[in-house]
């Protein structure tokens, strides 16, 4: 999706925050509009199309959680990013369960907010190949890819096309599965391979009519999943380390580490439970 054609709605009751976010995104050529609370945002969304909403949580008249709930009802395909300085475990989990695409803590950098925005928008620019033919009962794909973020979109294209052909709904594929894949591949590159481009990532995808399973294996030394910060501890909620695993747990129905932390297995049920599952080692 071209930034110049992308309209983003910023929702925050603080004028300086609206200006700061707007300036950061306009540098990236996004079209930006702003609203001072959730009710004003809903009015703007009803007037014209937007591609993304970025909202604070604590606002007068209508807060971010209520706005998120209303957006999910009226605009179910709309990605929503939550930005807050007051995040607690309960409010963050509630936002993710209501369908928030991601969350960013204040203060944030230009690179961070633009990276989160690009990641939220990117899956909506990936189209299915529209394959025709014999209905599939099960699809298994095995890939070996380079240790670089550029492999994410081609891998997702494989997942998206085949999952659609087996009856998976489009929205959780573009929203939950794509973002979980981003985090899983990033973990393999940054933590498994320590940024070494000579190493390879093995990706196995298994899709049937009930579930989608993604297994990502790196060539690193592994790690102890039990050593990750406990995301249920409010002191760890906004720490960078463990954030990717925390988000994968929110996006998927199962997240499991195997082989000493070198292999990540994630599952998404066709009808998701919405439950937050633990990270375990098999």
PDB file of C-alpha atoms in Angstrom:
ATOM      1  CA  UNK A   1       0.000   0.000   0.000  1.00  0.00           C
ATOM      2  CA  UNK A   2       1.545   3.304  -1.114  1.00  0.00           C
ATOM      3  CA  UNK A   3       1.970   5.756   1.817  1.00  0.00           C
ATOM      4  CA  UNK A   4       0.800   8.689  -0.326  1.00  0.00           C
ATOM      5  CA  UNK A   5      -2.554   6.944  -0.769  1.00  0.00           C
ATOM      6  CA  UNK A   6      -2.865   5.879   2.863  1.00  0.00           C
ATOM      7  CA  UNK A   7      -5.079   7.889   5.201  1.00  0.00           C
ATOM      8  CA  UNK A   8      -4.400   7.548   8.943  1.00  0.00           C
ATOM      9  CA  UNK A   9      -6.630   8.831  11.756  1.00  0.00           C
ATOM     10  CA  UNK A  10      -4.872   9.867  14.982  1.00  0.00           C
ATOM     11  CA  UNK A  11      -7.049   9.947  18.111  1.00  0.00           C
ATOM     12  CA  UNK A  12      -5.652  11.684  21.210  1.00  0.00           C
ATOM     13  CA  UNK A  13      -7.013  14.322  23.577  1.00  0.00           C
ATOM     14  CA  UNK A  14      -3.613  16.063  23.849  1.00  0.00           C
ATOM     15  CA  UNK A  15      -2.991  18.501  20.939  1.00  0.00           C
ATOM     16  CA  UNK A  16       0.796  18.155  21.223  1.00  0.00           C
ATOM     17  CA  UNK A  17       0.553  14.375  20.888  1.00  0.00           C
ATOM     18  CA  UNK A  18      -1.633  14.707  17.805  1.00  0.00           C
ATOM     19  CA  UNK A  19       0.864  17.117  16.256  1.00  0.00           C
ATOM     20  CA  UNK A  20       3.863  14.929  17.117  1.00  0.00           C
ATOM     21  CA  UNK A  21       2.332  11.784  15.629  1.00  0.00           C
ATOM     22  CA  UNK A  22       1.070  13.696  12.627  1.00  0.00           C
ATOM     23  CA  UNK A  23       4.488  15.199  11.913  1.00  0.00           C
ATOM     24  CA  UNK A  24       6.176  11.793  12.196  1.00  0.00           C
ATOM     25  CA  UNK A  25       3.764  10.152   9.781  1.00  0.00           C
ATOM     26  CA  UNK A  26       3.570  13.010   7.307  1.00  0.00           C
ATOM     27  CA  UNK A  27       7.354  12.728   6.904  1.00  0.00           C
ATOM     28  CA  UNK A  28       6.578   9.250   5.550  1.00  0.00           C
ATOM     29  CA  UNK A  29       4.077  10.781   3.095  1.00  0.00           C
ATOM     30  CA  UNK A  30       1.000   9.398   4.865  1.00  0.00           C
ATOM     31  CA  UNK A  31      -2.194  11.463   4.788  1.00  0.00           C
ATOM     32  CA  UNK A  32      -3.033  12.246   8.420  1.00  0.00           C
ATOM     33  CA  UNK A  33      -6.152  13.542  10.143  1.00  0.00           C
ATOM     34  CA  UNK A  34      -6.828  13.846  13.871  1.00  0.00           C
ATOM     35  CA  UNK A  35      -9.658  13.602  16.403  1.00  0.00           C
ATOM     36  CA  UNK A  36      -9.658  14.601  20.077  1.00  0.00           C
ATOM     37  CA  UNK A  37     -11.594  11.587  21.416  1.00  0.00           C
ATOM     38  CA  UNK A  38     -13.319   8.391  20.338  1.00  0.00           C
ATOM     39  CA  UNK A  39     -16.683   9.942  19.508  1.00  0.00           C
ATOM     40  CA  UNK A  40     -15.070  12.488  17.180  1.00  0.00           C
ATOM     41  CA  UNK A  41     -13.061   9.680  15.594  1.00  0.00           C
ATOM     42  CA  UNK A  42     -16.198   7.643  14.846  1.00  0.00           C
ATOM     43  CA  UNK A  43     -17.742  10.708  13.197  1.00  0.00           C
ATOM     44  CA  UNK A  44     -14.696  11.091  10.939  1.00  0.00           C
ATOM     45  CA  UNK A  45     -14.677   7.378  10.116  1.00  0.00           C
ATOM     46  CA  UNK A  46     -18.306   7.675   9.029  1.00  0.00           C
ATOM     47  CA  UNK A  47     -17.496  10.617   6.753  1.00  0.00           C
ATOM     48  CA  UNK A  48     -14.592   9.205   4.726  1.00  0.00           C
ATOM     49  CA  UNK A  49     -12.470   6.060   4.398  1.00  0.00           C
ATOM     50  CA  UNK A  50      -9.326   5.582   6.481  1.00  0.00           C
ATOM     51  CA  UNK A  51      -6.760   2.794   6.333  1.00  0.00           C
ATOM     52  CA  UNK A  52      -5.534   2.850   9.948  1.00  0.00           C
ATOM     53  CA  UNK A  53      -6.485   4.270  13.345  1.00  0.00           C
ATOM     54  CA  UNK A  54      -3.890   5.181  15.987  1.00  0.00           C
ATOM     55  CA  UNK A  55      -5.543   5.872  19.331  1.00  0.00           C
ATOM     56  CA  UNK A  56      -4.670   6.762  22.888  1.00  0.00           C
ATOM     57  CA  UNK A  57      -6.482   4.827  25.622  1.00  0.00           C
ATOM     58  CA  UNK A  58      -7.356   7.478  28.194  1.00  0.00           C
ATOM     59  CA  UNK A  59      -9.525  10.215  26.683  1.00  0.00           C
ATOM     60  CA  UNK A  60     -12.669  12.122  27.697  1.00  0.00           C
ATOM     61  CA  UNK A  61     -16.091  11.486  26.120  1.00  0.00           C
ATOM     62  CA  UNK A  62     -15.022   8.127  24.639  1.00  0.00           C
ATOM     63  CA  UNK A  63     -11.790   6.321  25.474  1.00  0.00           C
ATOM     64  CA  UNK A  64      -9.649   4.120  23.282  1.00  0.00           C
ATOM     65  CA  UNK A  65     -11.105   0.769  24.364  1.00  0.00           C
ATOM     66  CA  UNK A  66     -14.674   1.840  23.624  1.00  0.00           C
ATOM     67  CA  UNK A  67     -13.534   3.297  20.299  1.00  0.00           C
ATOM     68  CA  UNK A  68     -11.765   0.040  19.468  1.00  0.00           C
ATOM     69  CA  UNK A  69     -14.898  -1.937  20.258  1.00  0.00           C
ATOM     70  CA  UNK A  70     -17.015   0.301  18.017  1.00  0.00           C
ATOM     71  CA  UNK A  71     -14.461   0.175  15.183  1.00  0.00           C
ATOM     72  CA  UNK A  72     -14.480  -3.635  15.301  1.00  0.00           C
ATOM     73  CA  UNK A  73     -18.276  -3.594  14.888  1.00  0.00           C
ATOM     74  CA  UNK A  74     -18.547  -0.941  12.176  1.00  0.00           C
ATOM     75  CA  UNK A  75     -15.180  -1.303  10.410  1.00  0.00           C
ATOM     76  CA  UNK A  76     -13.997  -4.887  11.099  1.00  0.00           C
ATOM     77  CA  UNK A  77     -11.116  -4.723   8.592  1.00  0.00           C
ATOM     78  CA  UNK A  78      -9.634  -1.540  10.076  1.00  0.00           C
ATOM     79  CA  UNK A  79      -6.213  -1.977  11.763  1.00  0.00           C
ATOM     80  CA  UNK A  80      -6.011  -0.147  15.104  1.00  0.00           C
ATOM     81  CA  UNK A  81      -2.778   0.666  16.950  1.00  0.00           C
ATOM     82  CA  UNK A  82      -2.994   1.647  20.627  1.00  0.00           C
ATOM     83  CA  UNK A  83      -0.552   4.273  21.936  1.00  0.00           C
ATOM     84  CA  UNK A  84      -0.409   4.952  25.662  1.00  0.00           C
ATOM     85  CA  UNK A  85       1.784   5.930  28.578  1.00  0.00           C
ATOM     86  CA  UNK A  86      -0.594   4.323  31.066  1.00  0.00           C
ATOM     87  CA  UNK A  87      -0.728   0.729  29.831  1.00  0.00           C
ATOM     88  CA  UNK A  88      -1.436  -1.983  32.372  1.00  0.00           C
ATOM     89  CA  UNK A  89      -1.590  -5.698  31.712  1.00  0.00           C
ATOM     90  CA  UNK A  90      -5.386  -5.729  31.902  1.00  0.00           C
ATOM     91  CA  UNK A  91      -5.962  -2.803  29.541  1.00  0.00           C
ATOM     92  CA  UNK A  92      -3.356  -3.997  27.042  1.00  0.00           C
ATOM     93  CA  UNK A  93      -4.779  -7.522  26.951  1.00  0.00           C
ATOM     94  CA  UNK A  94      -8.287  -6.105  26.654  1.00  0.00           C
ATOM     95  CA  UNK A  95      -7.205  -3.949  23.707  1.00  0.00           C
ATOM     96  CA  UNK A  96      -5.540  -6.894  21.941  1.00  0.00           C
ATOM     97  CA  UNK A  97      -8.537  -9.141  22.558  1.00  0.00           C
ATOM     98  CA  UNK A  98     -10.834  -6.451  21.190  1.00  0.00           C
ATOM     99  CA  UNK A  99      -8.777  -6.566  18.006  1.00  0.00           C
ATOM    100  CA  UNK A 100      -5.975  -4.020  18.407  1.00  0.00           C
ATOM    101  CA  UNK A 101      -3.256  -4.706  15.866  1.00  0.00           C
ATOM    102  CA  UNK A 102      -0.399  -3.601  18.109  1.00  0.00           C
ATOM    103  CA  UNK A 103       0.488  -1.228  20.927  1.00  0.00           C
ATOM    104  CA  UNK A 104       3.217   1.391  21.329  1.00  0.00           C
ATOM    105  CA  UNK A 105       4.336   2.966  24.577  1.00  0.00           C
ATOM    106  CA  UNK A 106       5.048   6.642  25.121  1.00  0.00           C
ATOM    107  CA  UNK A 107       7.574   8.081  24.593  1.00  0.00           C
ATOM    108  CA  UNK A 108       8.195   6.527  21.188  1.00  0.00           C
ATOM    109  CA  UNK A 109      10.629   7.178  18.358  1.00  0.00           C
ATOM    110  CA  UNK A 110       9.817   8.021  14.751  1.00  0.00           C
ATOM    111  CA  UNK A 111      11.315   4.721  13.603  1.00  0.00           C
ATOM    112  CA  UNK A 112       9.222   2.766  16.097  1.00  0.00           C
ATOM    113  CA  UNK A 113       5.871   4.329  15.207  1.00  0.00           C
ATOM    114  CA  UNK A 114       6.521   4.219  11.458  1.00  0.00           C
ATOM    115  CA  UNK A 115       7.625   0.581  11.735  1.00  0.00           C
ATOM    116  CA  UNK A 116       4.472  -0.403  13.617  1.00  0.00           C
ATOM    117  CA  UNK A 117       2.297   1.478  11.110  1.00  0.00           C
ATOM    118  CA  UNK A 118       3.994  -0.140   8.105  1.00  0.00           C
ATOM    119  CA  UNK A 119       3.637  -3.602   9.648  1.00  0.00           C
ATOM    120  CA  UNK A 120      -0.065  -3.032  10.387  1.00  0.00           C
ATOM    121  CA  UNK A 121      -0.790  -1.860   6.836  1.00  0.00           C
ATOM    122  CA  UNK A 122       1.395  -4.249   4.838  1.00  0.00           C
ATOM    123  CA  UNK A 123      -0.775  -7.420   4.898  1.00  0.00           C
ATOM    124  CA  UNK A 124      -3.698  -5.528   3.360  1.00  0.00           C
ATOM    125  CA  UNK A 125      -1.581  -4.939   0.267  1.00  0.00           C
ATOM    126  CA  UNK A 126      -0.952  -8.658  -0.280  1.00  0.00           C
ATOM    127  CA  UNK A 127      -3.523 -10.195  -2.605  1.00  0.00           C
ATOM    128  CA  UNK A 128      -4.405 -13.884  -2.924  1.00  0.00           C
ATOM    129  CA  UNK A 129      -3.260 -15.629  -6.105  1.00  0.00           C
ATOM    130  CA  UNK A 130      -6.780 -16.893  -6.661  1.00  0.00           C
ATOM    131  CA  UNK A 131      -5.884 -20.484  -7.421  1.00  0.00           C
ATOM    132  CA  UNK A 132      -8.574 -22.683  -8.928  1.00  0.00           C
ATOM    133  CA  UNK A 133      -8.770 -26.464  -8.896  1.00  0.00           C
ATOM    134  CA  UNK A 134      -9.502 -29.489  -6.765  1.00  0.00           C
ATOM    135  CA  UNK A 135     -10.594 -28.633  -3.203  1.00  0.00           C
ATOM    136  CA  UNK A 136      -7.828 -29.376  -0.722  1.00  0.00           C
ATOM    137  CA  UNK A 137      -8.227 -31.358   2.487  1.00  0.00           C
ATOM    138  CA  UNK A 138      -4.782 -30.487   3.804  1.00  0.00           C
ATOM    139  CA  UNK A 139      -1.888 -28.380   2.581  1.00  0.00           C
ATOM    140  CA  UNK A 140       1.715 -28.724   3.735  1.00  0.00           C
ATOM    141  CA  UNK A 141       4.457 -26.337   2.630  1.00  0.00           C
ATOM    142  CA  UNK A 142       8.143 -26.597   3.557  1.00  0.00           C
ATOM    143  CA  UNK A 143      10.375 -23.597   2.850  1.00  0.00           C
ATOM    144  CA  UNK A 144      13.997 -22.697   3.532  1.00  0.00           C
ATOM    145  CA  UNK A 145      14.492 -18.957   3.428  1.00  0.00           C
ATOM    146  CA  UNK A 146      17.196 -16.380   3.995  1.00  0.00           C
ATOM    147  CA  UNK A 147      17.615 -14.778   7.390  1.00  0.00           C
ATOM    148  CA  UNK A 148      16.133 -11.415   6.388  1.00  0.00           C
ATOM    149  CA  UNK A 149      12.786  -9.666   6.986  1.00  0.00           C
ATOM    150  CA  UNK A 150      12.188  -9.493   3.213  1.00  0.00           C
ATOM    151  CA  UNK A 151      11.098 -13.160   3.268  1.00  0.00           C
ATOM    152  CA  UNK A 152       8.028 -12.411   5.407  1.00  0.00           C
ATOM    153  CA  UNK A 153       5.692 -11.204   2.643  1.00  0.00           C
ATOM    154  CA  UNK A 154       6.454 -14.089   0.213  1.00  0.00           C
ATOM    155  CA  UNK A 155       5.993 -16.638   3.017  1.00  0.00           C
ATOM    156  CA  UNK A 156       2.710 -15.010   4.031  1.00  0.00           C
ATOM    157  CA  UNK A 157       1.524 -15.103   0.410  1.00  0.00           C
ATOM    158  CA  UNK A 158       1.874 -18.915   0.510  1.00  0.00           C
ATOM    159  CA  UNK A 159      -0.046 -19.080   3.795  1.00  0.00           C
ATOM    160  CA  UNK A 160      -2.754 -16.646   2.735  1.00  0.00           C
ATOM    161  CA  UNK A 161      -3.619 -18.252  -0.583  1.00  0.00           C
ATOM    162  CA  UNK A 162      -3.805 -21.803   0.730  1.00  0.00           C
ATOM    163  CA  UNK A 163      -5.600 -20.912   3.969  1.00  0.00           C
ATOM    164  CA  UNK A 164      -8.286 -19.036   2.018  1.00  0.00           C
ATOM    165  CA  UNK A 165      -8.773 -22.060  -0.244  1.00  0.00           C
ATOM    166  CA  UNK A 166      -9.453 -24.166   2.861  1.00  0.00           C
ATOM    167  CA  UNK A 167     -12.049 -21.778   4.222  1.00  0.00           C
ATOM    168  CA  UNK A 168     -10.106 -19.601   6.651  1.00  0.00           C
ATOM    169  CA  UNK A 169     -11.600 -16.101   7.008  1.00  0.00           C
ATOM    170  CA  UNK A 170      -9.511 -13.319   5.500  1.00  0.00           C
ATOM    171  CA  UNK A 171      -9.362 -10.870   8.410  1.00  0.00           C
ATOM    172  CA  UNK A 172      -7.559 -13.032  11.029  1.00  0.00           C
ATOM    173  CA  UNK A 173      -5.104 -14.134   8.346  1.00  0.00           C
ATOM    174  CA  UNK A 174      -4.152 -10.560   7.437  1.00  0.00           C
ATOM    175  CA  UNK A 175      -4.277  -9.378  11.040  1.00  0.00           C
ATOM    176  CA  UNK A 176      -3.271 -12.088  13.535  1.00  0.00           C
ATOM    177  CA  UNK A 177      -1.365 -14.583  11.405  1.00  0.00           C
ATOM    178  CA  UNK A 178       0.662 -12.023   9.447  1.00  0.00           C
ATOM    179  CA  UNK A 179       1.745 -10.159  12.574  1.00  0.00           C
ATOM    180  CA  UNK A 180       2.604 -13.387  14.416  1.00  0.00           C
ATOM    181  CA  UNK A 181       4.705 -14.439  11.405  1.00  0.00           C
ATOM    182  CA  UNK A 182       6.521 -11.075  11.529  1.00  0.00           C
ATOM    183  CA  UNK A 183       7.366 -11.564  15.197  1.00  0.00           C
ATOM    184  CA  UNK A 184       8.389 -15.210  14.742  1.00  0.00           C
ATOM    185  CA  UNK A 185      10.741 -14.492  11.846  1.00  0.00           C
ATOM    186  CA  UNK A 186      12.152 -11.438  13.651  1.00  0.00           C
ATOM    187  CA  UNK A 187      12.920 -13.590  16.696  1.00  0.00           C
ATOM    188  CA  UNK A 188      14.739 -16.129  14.507  1.00  0.00           C
ATOM    189  CA  UNK A 189      16.791 -13.383  12.810  1.00  0.00           C
ATOM    190  CA  UNK A 190      17.599 -11.234  15.837  1.00  0.00           C
ATOM    191  CA  UNK A 191      17.795 -13.740  18.685  1.00  0.00           C
ATOM    192  CA  UNK A 192      18.411 -17.075  16.965  1.00  0.00           C
ATOM    193  CA  UNK A 193      20.875 -15.953  14.305  1.00  0.00           C
ATOM    194  CA  UNK A 194      22.083 -12.761  16.034  1.00  0.00           C
ATOM    195  CA  UNK A 195      21.706 -10.967  12.696  1.00  0.00           C
ATOM    196  CA  UNK A 196      23.968 -13.407  10.807  1.00  0.00           C
ATOM    197  CA  UNK A 197      22.729 -13.303   7.161  1.00  0.00           C
ATOM    198  CA  UNK A 198      24.562 -16.525   6.260  1.00  0.00           C
ATOM    199  CA  UNK A 199      22.184 -18.648   8.339  1.00  0.00           C
ATOM    200  CA  UNK A 200      18.885 -20.020   7.025  1.00  0.00           C
ATOM    201  CA  UNK A 201      15.380 -20.261   8.462  1.00  0.00           C
ATOM    202  CA  UNK A 202      13.209 -23.346   7.930  1.00  0.00           C
ATOM    203  CA  UNK A 203       9.472 -22.651   7.753  1.00  0.00           C
ATOM    204  CA  UNK A 204       6.905 -25.445   7.711  1.00  0.00           C
ATOM    205  CA  UNK A 205       3.242 -24.594   7.155  1.00  0.00           C
ATOM    206  CA  UNK A 206       0.438 -27.095   7.742  1.00  0.00           C
ATOM    207  CA  UNK A 207      -3.138 -26.065   6.954  1.00  0.00           C
ATOM    208  CA  UNK A 208      -6.325 -28.104   7.219  1.00  0.00           C
ATOM    209  CA  UNK A 209      -9.977 -27.209   7.732  1.00  0.00           C
ATOM    210  CA  UNK A 210      -9.551 -26.790  11.486  1.00  0.00           C
ATOM    211  CA  UNK A 211      -6.187 -25.134  12.078  1.00  0.00           C
ATOM    212  CA  UNK A 212      -3.189 -23.385  10.609  1.00  0.00           C
ATOM    213  CA  UNK A 213       0.200 -24.383  12.027  1.00  0.00           C
ATOM    214  CA  UNK A 214       3.428 -22.470  11.386  1.00  0.00           C
ATOM    215  CA  UNK A 215       6.745 -23.946  12.523  1.00  0.00           C
ATOM    216  CA  UNK A 216       9.850 -21.739  12.351  1.00  0.00           C
ATOM    217  CA  UNK A 217      13.279 -23.279  12.998  1.00  0.00           C
ATOM    218  CA  UNK A 218      16.507 -21.300  13.166  1.00  0.00           C
ATOM    219  CA  UNK A 219      20.162 -22.395  13.201  1.00  0.00           C
ATOM    220  CA  UNK A 220      21.033 -20.594  16.413  1.00  0.00           C
ATOM    221  CA  UNK A 221      22.153 -21.863  19.801  1.00  0.00           C
ATOM    222  CA  UNK A 222      18.633 -21.812  21.244  1.00  0.00           C
ATOM    223  CA  UNK A 223      17.445 -20.345  24.530  1.00  0.00           C
ATOM    224  CA  UNK A 224      15.435 -21.199  27.621  1.00  0.00           C
ATOM    225  CA  UNK A 225      11.823 -20.012  27.156  1.00  0.00           C
ATOM    226  CA  UNK A 226      11.428 -20.020  30.935  1.00  0.00           C
ATOM    227  CA  UNK A 227      14.026 -17.230  31.102  1.00  0.00           C
ATOM    228  CA  UNK A 228      11.776 -14.813  29.203  1.00  0.00           C
ATOM    229  CA  UNK A 229      10.262 -11.985  31.275  1.00  0.00           C
ATOM    230  CA  UNK A 230       6.831 -12.928  32.598  1.00  0.00           C
ATOM    231  CA  UNK A 231       4.381 -10.822  30.520  1.00  0.00           C
ATOM    232  CA  UNK A 232       1.735 -11.203  33.227  1.00  0.00           C
ATOM    233  CA  UNK A 233       3.965  -9.082  35.486  1.00  0.00           C
ATOM    234  CA  UNK A 234       2.965  -5.432  34.889  1.00  0.00           C
ATOM    235  CA  UNK A 235       6.608  -4.382  35.346  1.00  0.00           C
ATOM    236  CA  UNK A 236       7.519  -6.393  32.226  1.00  0.00           C
ATOM    237  CA  UNK A 237       4.590  -5.417  30.035  1.00  0.00           C
ATOM    238  CA  UNK A 238       6.305  -2.677  28.065  1.00  0.00           C
ATOM    239  CA  UNK A 239       9.838  -4.069  28.057  1.00  0.00           C
ATOM    240  CA  UNK A 240      11.340  -4.748  24.637  1.00  0.00           C
ATOM    241  CA  UNK A 241      12.639  -8.214  25.555  1.00  0.00           C
ATOM    242  CA  UNK A 242       9.833 -10.743  25.395  1.00  0.00           C
ATOM    243  CA  UNK A 243       7.471  -8.326  23.634  1.00  0.00           C
ATOM    244  CA  UNK A 244       7.409 -10.358  20.401  1.00  0.00           C
ATOM    245  CA  UNK A 245       6.519 -13.573  22.221  1.00  0.00           C
ATOM    246  CA  UNK A 246       3.847 -11.740  24.200  1.00  0.00           C
ATOM    247  CA  UNK A 247       2.258 -10.457  20.973  1.00  0.00           C
ATOM    248  CA  UNK A 248       2.425 -13.895  19.325  1.00  0.00           C
ATOM    249  CA  UNK A 249       0.568 -15.331  22.315  1.00  0.00           C
ATOM    250  CA  UNK A 250      -2.153 -12.731  21.830  1.00  0.00           C
ATOM    251  CA  UNK A 251      -2.427 -13.232  18.053  1.00  0.00           C
ATOM    252  CA  UNK A 252      -2.383 -17.052  17.990  1.00  0.00           C
ATOM    253  CA  UNK A 253      -4.196 -19.829  19.853  1.00  0.00           C
ATOM    254  CA  UNK A 254      -1.019 -21.763  20.675  1.00  0.00           C
ATOM    255  CA  UNK A 255       2.641 -20.745  20.915  1.00  0.00           C
ATOM    256  CA  UNK A 256       5.187 -23.420  21.806  1.00  0.00           C
ATOM    257  CA  UNK A 257       8.994 -23.574  21.754  1.00  0.00           C
ATOM    258  CA  UNK A 258      10.799 -26.848  21.065  1.00  0.00           C
ATOM    259  CA  UNK A 259      14.335 -28.140  20.518  1.00  0.00           C
ATOM    260  CA  UNK A 260      15.895 -25.940  23.171  1.00  0.00           C
ATOM    261  CA  UNK A 261      14.221 -22.794  21.863  1.00  0.00           C
ATOM    262  CA  UNK A 262      15.396 -23.219  18.260  1.00  0.00           C
ATOM    263  CA  UNK A 263      11.953 -24.178  16.952  1.00  0.00           C
ATOM    264  CA  UNK A 264       8.808 -22.081  17.330  1.00  0.00           C
ATOM    265  CA  UNK A 265       5.416 -23.683  16.686  1.00  0.00           C
ATOM    266  CA  UNK A 266       2.294 -21.501  16.422  1.00  0.00           C
ATOM    267  CA  UNK A 267      -1.298 -22.491  15.718  1.00  0.00           C
ATOM    268  CA  UNK A 268      -4.369 -20.517  14.736  1.00  0.00           C
ATOM    269  CA  UNK A 269      -7.721 -22.260  14.906  1.00  0.00           C
ATOM    270  CA  UNK A 270     -10.179 -21.610  12.110  1.00  0.00           C
ATOM    271  CA  UNK A 271     -12.581 -20.355  14.773  1.00  0.00           C
ATOM    272  CA  UNK A 272     -10.184 -18.823  17.314  1.00  0.00           C
ATOM    273  CA  UNK A 273     -10.807 -19.198  21.009  1.00  0.00           C
ATOM    274  CA  UNK A 274      -9.468 -15.713  21.720  1.00  0.00           C
ATOM    275  CA  UNK A 275      -7.782 -17.126  24.817  1.00  0.00           C
ATOM    276  CA  UNK A 276      -4.292 -16.109  25.821  1.00  0.00           C
ATOM    277  CA  UNK A 277      -2.204 -19.279  25.819  1.00  0.00           C
ATOM    278  CA  UNK A 278       1.078 -19.847  27.581  1.00  0.00           C
ATOM    279  CA  UNK A 279       4.488 -20.185  25.982  1.00  0.00           C
ATOM    280  CA  UNK A 280       5.719 -23.681  26.705  1.00  0.00           C
ATOM    281  CA  UNK A 281       8.612 -25.830  25.650  1.00  0.00           C
ATOM    282  CA  UNK A 282       7.796 -29.226  24.250  1.00  0.00           C
TER     283      UNK A 282
END
